CSV table of C-alpha atoms in Angstrom, one decimal:
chain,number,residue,atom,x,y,z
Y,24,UNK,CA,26.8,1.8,58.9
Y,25,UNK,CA,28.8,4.2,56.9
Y,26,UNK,CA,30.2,1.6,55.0
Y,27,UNK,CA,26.6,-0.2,54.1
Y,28,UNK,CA,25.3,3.6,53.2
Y,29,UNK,CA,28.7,4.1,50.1
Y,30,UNK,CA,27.9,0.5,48.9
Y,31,UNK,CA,24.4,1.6,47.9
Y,32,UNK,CA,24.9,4.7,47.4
Y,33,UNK,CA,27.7,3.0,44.6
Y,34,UNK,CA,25.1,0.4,43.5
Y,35,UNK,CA,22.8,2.9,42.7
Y,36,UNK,CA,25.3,5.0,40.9
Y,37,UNK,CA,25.9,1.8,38.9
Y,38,UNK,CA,22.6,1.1,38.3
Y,39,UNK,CA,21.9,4.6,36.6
Y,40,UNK,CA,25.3,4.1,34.2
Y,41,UNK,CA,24.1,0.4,33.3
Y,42,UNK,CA,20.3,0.4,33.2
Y,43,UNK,CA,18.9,3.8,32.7
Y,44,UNK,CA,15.3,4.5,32.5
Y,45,UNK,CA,13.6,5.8,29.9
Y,46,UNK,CA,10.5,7.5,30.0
Y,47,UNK,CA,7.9,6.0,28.1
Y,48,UNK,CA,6.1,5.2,26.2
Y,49,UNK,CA,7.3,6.6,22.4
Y,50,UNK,CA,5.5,7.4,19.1
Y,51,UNK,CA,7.7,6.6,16.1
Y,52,UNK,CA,7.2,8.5,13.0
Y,53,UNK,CA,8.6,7.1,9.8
Y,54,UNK,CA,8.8,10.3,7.7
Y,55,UNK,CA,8.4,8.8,3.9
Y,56,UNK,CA,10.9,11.6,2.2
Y,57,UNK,CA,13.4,12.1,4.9
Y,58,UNK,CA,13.8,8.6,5.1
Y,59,UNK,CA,14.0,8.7,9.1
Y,60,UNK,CA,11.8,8.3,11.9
Y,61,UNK,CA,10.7,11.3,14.4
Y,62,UNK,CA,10.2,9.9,18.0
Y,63,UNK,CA,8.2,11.6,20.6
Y,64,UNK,CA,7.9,11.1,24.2
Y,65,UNK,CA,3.9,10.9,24.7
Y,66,UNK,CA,4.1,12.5,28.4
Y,67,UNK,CA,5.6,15.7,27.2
Y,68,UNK,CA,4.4,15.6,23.5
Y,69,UNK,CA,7.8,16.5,22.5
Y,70,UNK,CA,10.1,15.4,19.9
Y,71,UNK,CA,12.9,13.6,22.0
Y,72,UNK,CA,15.6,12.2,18.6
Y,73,UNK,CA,15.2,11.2,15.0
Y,74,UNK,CA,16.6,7.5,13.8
Y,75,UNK,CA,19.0,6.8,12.9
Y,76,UNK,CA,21.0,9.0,14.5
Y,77,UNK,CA,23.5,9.9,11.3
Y,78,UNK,CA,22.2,9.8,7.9
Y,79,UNK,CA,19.0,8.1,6.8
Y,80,UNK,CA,17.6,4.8,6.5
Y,81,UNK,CA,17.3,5.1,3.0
Y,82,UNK,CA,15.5,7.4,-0.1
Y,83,UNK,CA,12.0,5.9,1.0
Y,84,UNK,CA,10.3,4.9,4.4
Y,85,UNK,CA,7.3,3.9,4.9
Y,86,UNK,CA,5.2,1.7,7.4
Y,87,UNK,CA,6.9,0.9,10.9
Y,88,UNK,CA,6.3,-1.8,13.8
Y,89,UNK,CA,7.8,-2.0,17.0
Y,90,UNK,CA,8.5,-4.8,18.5
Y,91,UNK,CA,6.5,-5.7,22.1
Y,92,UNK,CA,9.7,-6.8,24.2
Y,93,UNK,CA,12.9,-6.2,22.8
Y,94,UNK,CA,12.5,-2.5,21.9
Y,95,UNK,CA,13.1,-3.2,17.8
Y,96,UNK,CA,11.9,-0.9,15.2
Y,97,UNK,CA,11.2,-2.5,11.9
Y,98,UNK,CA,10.9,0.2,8.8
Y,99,UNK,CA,9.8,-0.2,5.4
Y,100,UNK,CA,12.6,0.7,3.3
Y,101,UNK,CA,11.0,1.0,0.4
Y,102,UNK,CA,13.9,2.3,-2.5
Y,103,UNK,CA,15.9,-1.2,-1.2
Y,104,UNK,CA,12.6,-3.7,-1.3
Y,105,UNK,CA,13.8,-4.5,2.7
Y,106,UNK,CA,12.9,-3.7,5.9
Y,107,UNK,CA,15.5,-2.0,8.3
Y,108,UNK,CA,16.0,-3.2,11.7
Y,109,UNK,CA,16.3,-0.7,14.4
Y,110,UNK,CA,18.0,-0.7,17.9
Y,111,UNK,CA,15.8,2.3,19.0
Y,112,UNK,CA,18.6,2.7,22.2
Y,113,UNK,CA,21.5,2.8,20.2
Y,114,UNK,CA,19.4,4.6,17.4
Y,115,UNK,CA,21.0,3.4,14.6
Y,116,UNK,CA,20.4,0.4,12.4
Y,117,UNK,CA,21.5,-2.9,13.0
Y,118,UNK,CA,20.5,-5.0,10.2
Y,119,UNK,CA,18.2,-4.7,6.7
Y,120,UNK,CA,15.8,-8.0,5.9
Y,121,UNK,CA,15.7,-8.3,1.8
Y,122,UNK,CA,11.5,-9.0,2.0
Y,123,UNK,CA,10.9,-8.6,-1.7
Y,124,UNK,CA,9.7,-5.9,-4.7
Y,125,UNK,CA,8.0,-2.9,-3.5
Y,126,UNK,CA,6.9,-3.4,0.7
Y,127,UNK,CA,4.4,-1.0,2.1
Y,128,UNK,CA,2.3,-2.1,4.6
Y,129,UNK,CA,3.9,-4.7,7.7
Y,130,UNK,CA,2.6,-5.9,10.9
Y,131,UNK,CA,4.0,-7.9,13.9
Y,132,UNK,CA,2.2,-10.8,14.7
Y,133,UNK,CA,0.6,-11.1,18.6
Y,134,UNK,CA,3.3,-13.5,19.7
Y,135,UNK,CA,6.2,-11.2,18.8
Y,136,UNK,CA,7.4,-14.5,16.2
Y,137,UNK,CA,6.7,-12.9,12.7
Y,138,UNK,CA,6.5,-9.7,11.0
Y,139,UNK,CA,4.1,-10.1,7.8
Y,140,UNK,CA,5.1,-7.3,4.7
Y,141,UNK,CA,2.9,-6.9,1.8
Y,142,UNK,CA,4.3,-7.1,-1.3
Y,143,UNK,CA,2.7,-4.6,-4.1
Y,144,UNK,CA,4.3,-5.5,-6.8
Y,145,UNK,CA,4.9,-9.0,-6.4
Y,146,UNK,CA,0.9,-10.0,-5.4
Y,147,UNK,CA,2.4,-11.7,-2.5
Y,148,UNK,CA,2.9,-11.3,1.5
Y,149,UNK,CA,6.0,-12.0,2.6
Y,150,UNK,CA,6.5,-13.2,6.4
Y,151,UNK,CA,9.5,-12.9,8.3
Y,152,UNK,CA,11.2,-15.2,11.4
Y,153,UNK,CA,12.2,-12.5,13.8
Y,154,UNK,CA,14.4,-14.7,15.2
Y,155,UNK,CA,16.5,-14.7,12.5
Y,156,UNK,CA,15.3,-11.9,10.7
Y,157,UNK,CA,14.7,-13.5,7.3
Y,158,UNK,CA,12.3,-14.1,5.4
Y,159,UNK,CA,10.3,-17.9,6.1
Y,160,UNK,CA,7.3,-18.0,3.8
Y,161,UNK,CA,6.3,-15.5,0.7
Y,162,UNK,CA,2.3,-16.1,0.4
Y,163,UNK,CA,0.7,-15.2,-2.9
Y,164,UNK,CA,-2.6,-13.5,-2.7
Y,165,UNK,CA,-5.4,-13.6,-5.0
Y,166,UNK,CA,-6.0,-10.0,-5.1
Y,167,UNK,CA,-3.5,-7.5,-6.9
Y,168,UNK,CA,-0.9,-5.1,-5.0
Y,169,UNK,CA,-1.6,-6.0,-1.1
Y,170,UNK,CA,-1.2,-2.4,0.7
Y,171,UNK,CA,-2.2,-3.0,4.4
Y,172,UNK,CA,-1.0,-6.7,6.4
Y,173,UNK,CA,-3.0,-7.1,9.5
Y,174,UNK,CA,-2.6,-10.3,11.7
Y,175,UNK,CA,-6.0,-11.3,13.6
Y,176,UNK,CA,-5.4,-11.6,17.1
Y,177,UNK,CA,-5.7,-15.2,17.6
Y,178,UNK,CA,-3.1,-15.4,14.4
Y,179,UNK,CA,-4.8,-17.6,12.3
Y,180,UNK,CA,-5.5,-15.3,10.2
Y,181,UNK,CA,-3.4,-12.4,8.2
Y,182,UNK,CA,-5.6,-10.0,6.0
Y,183,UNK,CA,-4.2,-7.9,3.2
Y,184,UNK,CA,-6.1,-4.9,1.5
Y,185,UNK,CA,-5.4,-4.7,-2.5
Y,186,UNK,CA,-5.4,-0.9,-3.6
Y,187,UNK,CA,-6.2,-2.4,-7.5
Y,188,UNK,CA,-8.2,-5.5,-7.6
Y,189,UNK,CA,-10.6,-3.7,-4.6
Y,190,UNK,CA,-11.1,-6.6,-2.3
Y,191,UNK,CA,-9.0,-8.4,0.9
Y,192,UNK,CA,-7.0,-11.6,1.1
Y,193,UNK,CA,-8.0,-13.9,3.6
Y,194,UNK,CA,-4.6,-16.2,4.4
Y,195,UNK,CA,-4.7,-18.9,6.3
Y,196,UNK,CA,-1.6,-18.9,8.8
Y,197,UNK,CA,-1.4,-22.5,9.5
Y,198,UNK,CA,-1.8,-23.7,5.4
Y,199,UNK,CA,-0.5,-20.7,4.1
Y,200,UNK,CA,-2.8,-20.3,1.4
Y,201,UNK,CA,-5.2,-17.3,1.0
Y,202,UNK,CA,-8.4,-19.2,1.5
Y,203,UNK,CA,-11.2,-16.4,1.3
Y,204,UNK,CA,-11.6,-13.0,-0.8
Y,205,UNK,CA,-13.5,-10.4,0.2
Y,206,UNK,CA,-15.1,-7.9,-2.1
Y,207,UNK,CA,-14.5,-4.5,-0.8
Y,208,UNK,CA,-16.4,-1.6,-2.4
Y,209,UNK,CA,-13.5,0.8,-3.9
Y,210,UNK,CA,-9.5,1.3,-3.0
Y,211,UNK,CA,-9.6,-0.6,0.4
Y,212,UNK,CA,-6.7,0.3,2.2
Y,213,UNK,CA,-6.8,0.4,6.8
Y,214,UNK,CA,-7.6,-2.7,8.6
Y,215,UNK,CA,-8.2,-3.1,12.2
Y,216,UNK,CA,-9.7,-5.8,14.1
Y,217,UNK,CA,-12.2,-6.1,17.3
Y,218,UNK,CA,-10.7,-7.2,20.2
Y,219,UNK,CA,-11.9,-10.6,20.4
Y,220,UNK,CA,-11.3,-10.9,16.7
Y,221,UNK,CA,-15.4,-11.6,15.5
Y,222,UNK,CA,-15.3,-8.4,13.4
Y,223,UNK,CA,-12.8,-6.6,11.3
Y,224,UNK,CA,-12.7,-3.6,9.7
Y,225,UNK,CA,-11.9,-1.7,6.3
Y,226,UNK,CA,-11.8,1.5,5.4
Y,227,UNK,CA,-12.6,2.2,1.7
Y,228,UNK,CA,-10.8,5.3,0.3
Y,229,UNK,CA,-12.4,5.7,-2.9
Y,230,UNK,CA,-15.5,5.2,-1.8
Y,231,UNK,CA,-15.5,7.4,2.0
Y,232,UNK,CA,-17.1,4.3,4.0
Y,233,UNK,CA,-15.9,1.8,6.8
Y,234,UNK,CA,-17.1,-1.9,6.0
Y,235,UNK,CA,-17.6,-4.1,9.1
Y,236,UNK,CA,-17.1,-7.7,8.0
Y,237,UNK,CA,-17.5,-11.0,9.9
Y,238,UNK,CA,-14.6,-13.0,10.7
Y,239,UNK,CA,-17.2,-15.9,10.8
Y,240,UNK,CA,-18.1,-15.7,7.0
Y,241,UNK,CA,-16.2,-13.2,5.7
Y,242,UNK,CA,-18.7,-11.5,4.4
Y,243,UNK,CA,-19.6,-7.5,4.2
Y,244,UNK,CA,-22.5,-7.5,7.0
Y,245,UNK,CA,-22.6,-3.1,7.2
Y,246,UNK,CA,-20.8,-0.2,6.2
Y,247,UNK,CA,-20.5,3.3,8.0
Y,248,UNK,CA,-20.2,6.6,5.9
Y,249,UNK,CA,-17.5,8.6,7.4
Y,250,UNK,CA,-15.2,11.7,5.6
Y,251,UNK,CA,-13.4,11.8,2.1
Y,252,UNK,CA,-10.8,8.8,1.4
Y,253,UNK,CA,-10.8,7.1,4.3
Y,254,UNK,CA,-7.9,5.5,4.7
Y,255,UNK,CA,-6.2,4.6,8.2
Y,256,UNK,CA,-8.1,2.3,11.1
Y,257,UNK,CA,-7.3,2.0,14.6
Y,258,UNK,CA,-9.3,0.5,17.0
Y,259,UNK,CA,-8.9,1.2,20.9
Y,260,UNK,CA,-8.3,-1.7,23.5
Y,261,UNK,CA,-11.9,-2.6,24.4
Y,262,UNK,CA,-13.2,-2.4,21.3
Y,263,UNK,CA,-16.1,0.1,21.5
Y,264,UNK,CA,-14.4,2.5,19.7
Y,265,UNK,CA,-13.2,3.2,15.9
Y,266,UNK,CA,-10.8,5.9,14.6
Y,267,UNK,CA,-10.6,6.3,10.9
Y,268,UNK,CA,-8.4,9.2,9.3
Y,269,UNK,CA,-10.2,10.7,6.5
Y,270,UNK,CA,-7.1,12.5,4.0
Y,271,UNK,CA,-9.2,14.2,1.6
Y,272,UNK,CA,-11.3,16.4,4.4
Y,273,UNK,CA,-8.2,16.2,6.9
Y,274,UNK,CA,-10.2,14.7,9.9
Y,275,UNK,CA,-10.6,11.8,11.9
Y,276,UNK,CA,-14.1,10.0,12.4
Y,277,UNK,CA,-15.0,8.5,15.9
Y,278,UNK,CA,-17.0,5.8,16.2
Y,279,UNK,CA,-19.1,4.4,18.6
Y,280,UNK,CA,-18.4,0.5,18.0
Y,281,UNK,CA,-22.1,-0.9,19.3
Y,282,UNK,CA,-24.2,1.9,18.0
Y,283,UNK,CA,-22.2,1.8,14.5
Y,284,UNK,CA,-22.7,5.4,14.1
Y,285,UNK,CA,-20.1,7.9,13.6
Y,286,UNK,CA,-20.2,10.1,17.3
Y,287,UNK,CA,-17.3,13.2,16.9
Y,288,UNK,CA,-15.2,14.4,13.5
Y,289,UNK,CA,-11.9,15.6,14.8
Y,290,UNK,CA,-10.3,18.5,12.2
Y,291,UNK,CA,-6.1,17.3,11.8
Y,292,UNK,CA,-3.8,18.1,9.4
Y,293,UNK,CA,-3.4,18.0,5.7
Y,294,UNK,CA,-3.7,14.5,4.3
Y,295,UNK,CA,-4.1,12.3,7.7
Y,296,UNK,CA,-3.6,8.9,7.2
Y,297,UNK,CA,-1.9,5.7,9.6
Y,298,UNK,CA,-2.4,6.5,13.6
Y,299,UNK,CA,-1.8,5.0,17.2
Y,300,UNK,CA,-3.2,4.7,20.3
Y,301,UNK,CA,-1.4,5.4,23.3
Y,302,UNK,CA,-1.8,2.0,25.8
Y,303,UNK,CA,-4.0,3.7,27.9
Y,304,UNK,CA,-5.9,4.7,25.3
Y,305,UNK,CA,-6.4,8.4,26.1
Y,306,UNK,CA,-4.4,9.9,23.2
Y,307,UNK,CA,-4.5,9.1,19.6
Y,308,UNK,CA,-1.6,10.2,17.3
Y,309,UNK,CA,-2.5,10.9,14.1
Y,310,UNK,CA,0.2,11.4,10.8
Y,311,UNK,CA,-0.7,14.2,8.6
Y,312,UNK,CA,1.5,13.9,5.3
Y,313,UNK,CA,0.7,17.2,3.8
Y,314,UNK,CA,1.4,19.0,6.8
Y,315,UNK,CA,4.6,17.3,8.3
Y,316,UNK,CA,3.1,16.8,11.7
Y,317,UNK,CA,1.4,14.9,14.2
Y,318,UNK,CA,-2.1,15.7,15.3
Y,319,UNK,CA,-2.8,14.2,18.9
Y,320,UNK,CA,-6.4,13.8,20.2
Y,321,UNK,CA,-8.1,13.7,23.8
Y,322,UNK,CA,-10.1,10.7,23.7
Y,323,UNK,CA,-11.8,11.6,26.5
Y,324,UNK,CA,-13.3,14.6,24.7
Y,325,UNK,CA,-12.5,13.9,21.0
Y,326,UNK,CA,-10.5,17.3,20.5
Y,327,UNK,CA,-7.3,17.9,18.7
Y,328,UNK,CA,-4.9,18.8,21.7
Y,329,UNK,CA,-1.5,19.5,19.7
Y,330,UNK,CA,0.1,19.1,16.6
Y,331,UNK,CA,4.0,17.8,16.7
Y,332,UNK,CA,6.2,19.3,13.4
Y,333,UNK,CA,8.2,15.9,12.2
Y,334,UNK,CA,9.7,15.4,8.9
Y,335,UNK,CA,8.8,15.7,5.4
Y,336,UNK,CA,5.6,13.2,4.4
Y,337,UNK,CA,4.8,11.1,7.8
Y,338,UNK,CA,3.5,8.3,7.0
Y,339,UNK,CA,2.2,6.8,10.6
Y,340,UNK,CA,2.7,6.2,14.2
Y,341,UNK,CA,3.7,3.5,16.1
Y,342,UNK,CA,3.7,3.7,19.9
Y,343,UNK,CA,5.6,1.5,22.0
C-alpha cells in the first residue's frame, strides 16, 4: 500500500513538471509601437507576460491570430512584410513567414489549414500553408489596399475590405479568383460573419454605419447607423448579437442581430478599434489605441467592467 501511494504520489509530481496546466483562456494584445504582444488571463483580468519574452518582434505589429489547437500566435510584422510565428509557451518566436509588401489584416481559416494576410500595397491576399508555414497562393483583388481578411465559415469564401477603392473582394477559395465586388459606402474596414454564414457584415469608418450584406447575392440589403468611424466587428457565437468599436466617439455599439437596431453604446477608451469575445461569450475585450488599454465588457449587461494598461498603440485582441 505504501508503495502504490509514492508511485502516484511520484506520477503526479511528474505530471506537474511535464504537463502543467495553464489557466485559460488568454487575450493577446499586439501592441503596434512596442512591437510585442500583452497577454491577459481573462479569469483574473490581469496581465500574466508580454511576447516575446526578450526584445521585440519587430519596429511594427499589427493584426494577430491564434491558432485553435497548437497554441501558435501568428503577428503581423509589419516593418519586415512577414508574419512572426509564436510559441506562446516558450514565448518567444520560432519562425517569421515572408507573406509580401505591407500585411495588415490576417485570419486563420475554420480548419486550422491556412492563414489568409492582406496585402496593402500589393492589391493582393496572400494565403499561407500552416503546415509549412509558407506562403501557397498570393490572390489579387480587384479593389485597392485590402485592410481586413475574413474567411466565411464554410471557407469558400475569403472577403477583404479596401480602405481606397471603398468596396470588398469576394474570392473564391476553391478557383482562387475574386469573383464578386461589393460596393461599400466609404473606408470599409471590420468584417464579421453570421454564424451560419447567410449574412456578413461591414463596418464603414468614413461613413459611421454597419452594412449587412447577403452572402447569397452579395449585395448591400440594410445598413445600421452606429457611432463615429466605425471600424472593428465581432459577432458573438449564436449570432444575435453585433459589437462594432466606434474610434472617433470611443465606444462600442450593441446590436440586436434580428431587430437590426442598435440596443446599448458602451463608453471605452480613446480610439477603440479590433475586439474578442471570450468563448463563453460573456466578456468582450476591446483595444483602445489612444489610451494603451483594454476595455472589457459584461455582456450580460453591456457595461465597461475594467480597463487593462498594455503597451503603446494596441491594435486588437485575440483570445484563445
Amino acid at each position: 500500500m505504501q508503495k502504490k501511494l509514492q508511485h502516484t504520489l511520484i506520477a503526479s509530481v511528474f505530471a506537474c513538471f511535464c504537463f502543467p496546466v495553464f489557466s485559460q483562456p488568454f487575450a493577446y494584445v499586439p501592441n503596434e509601437k512596442d512591437g510585442t504582444v500583452t497577454v491577459i488571463d481573462t479569469q483574473t483580468d490581469e496581465v500574466v507576460k508580454l511576447l516575446p519574452a526578450k526584445g521585440r518582434l519587430g519596429k511594427k505589429v499589427q493584426a494577430a491570430a491564434i491558432h485553435s489547437t497548437n497554441q501558435k500566435l501568428y503577428v503581423v510584422v509589419r516593418d519586415k512584410n512577414a508574419v512572426s510565428v509564436v510559441d506562446t509557451q516558450k514565448n518567444k518566436q520560432t519562425a517569421l513567414i515572408k507573406v509580401g509588401d505591407e500585411p495588415e489584416g490576417i485570419d486563420i481559416s475554420p480548419d486550422g489549414k491556412l492563414l489568409a494576410a492582406c496585402l496593402e500595397e500589393e492589391n493582393a491576399v496572400a494565403l499561407v500553408d500552416l503546415q509549412t508555414n509558407k506562403v501557397k497562393h498570393t490572390i489579387a483583388t480587384q479593389g485597392k489596399n485590402p485592410e481586413h481578411c475574413v474567411f466565411s465559415p464554410d471557407q469558400q469564401w475569403l472577403l477583404a475590405s479596401n480602405e481606397e477603392s471603398n468596396d470588398v473582394d469576394v474570392i473564391n477559395l476553391k478557383s482562387l479568383k475574386s469573383e464578386h465586388l461589393i460596393a461599400a459606402t466609404k473606408h470599409p474596414r471590420g468584417i464579421g460573419f453570421s454564424p451560419d454564414g447567410q449574412w456578413a457584415y461591414v463596418a464603414n469608418e468614413a461613413a459611421s454605419l454597419l452594412e449587412i450584406v447577403s452572402t447569397t447575392d452579395w449585395k448591400v440589403q440594410a445598413n445600421i447607423k452606429v457611432g463615429l468611424r466605425s471600424n472593428g466587428v465581432k459577432v458573438n457565437a449564436d449570432g444575435n448579437r453585433i459589437y462594432v468599436s466606434n474610434g472617433g466617439d470611443h465606444n462600442v455599439s450593441v446590436i440586436d442581430t434580428p431587430g437590426r437596431e442598435v440596443i446599448a453604446t458602451v463608453p471605452v477608451g480613446q480610439r477603440p478599434w479590433n475586439m474578442a469575445l471570450t468563448p463563453d461569450g460573456k466578456k468582450l475585450y476591446v483595444a483602445n489605441g489612444r489610451s494603451n488599454n483594454v476595455s472589457v465588457i459584461d455582456t450580460q449587461t453591456n457595461t465597461k467592467i475594467k480597463d487593462i494598461p498594455v503597451g503603446n498603440l494596441p491594435w486588437g485582441v485575440v483570445i484563445h
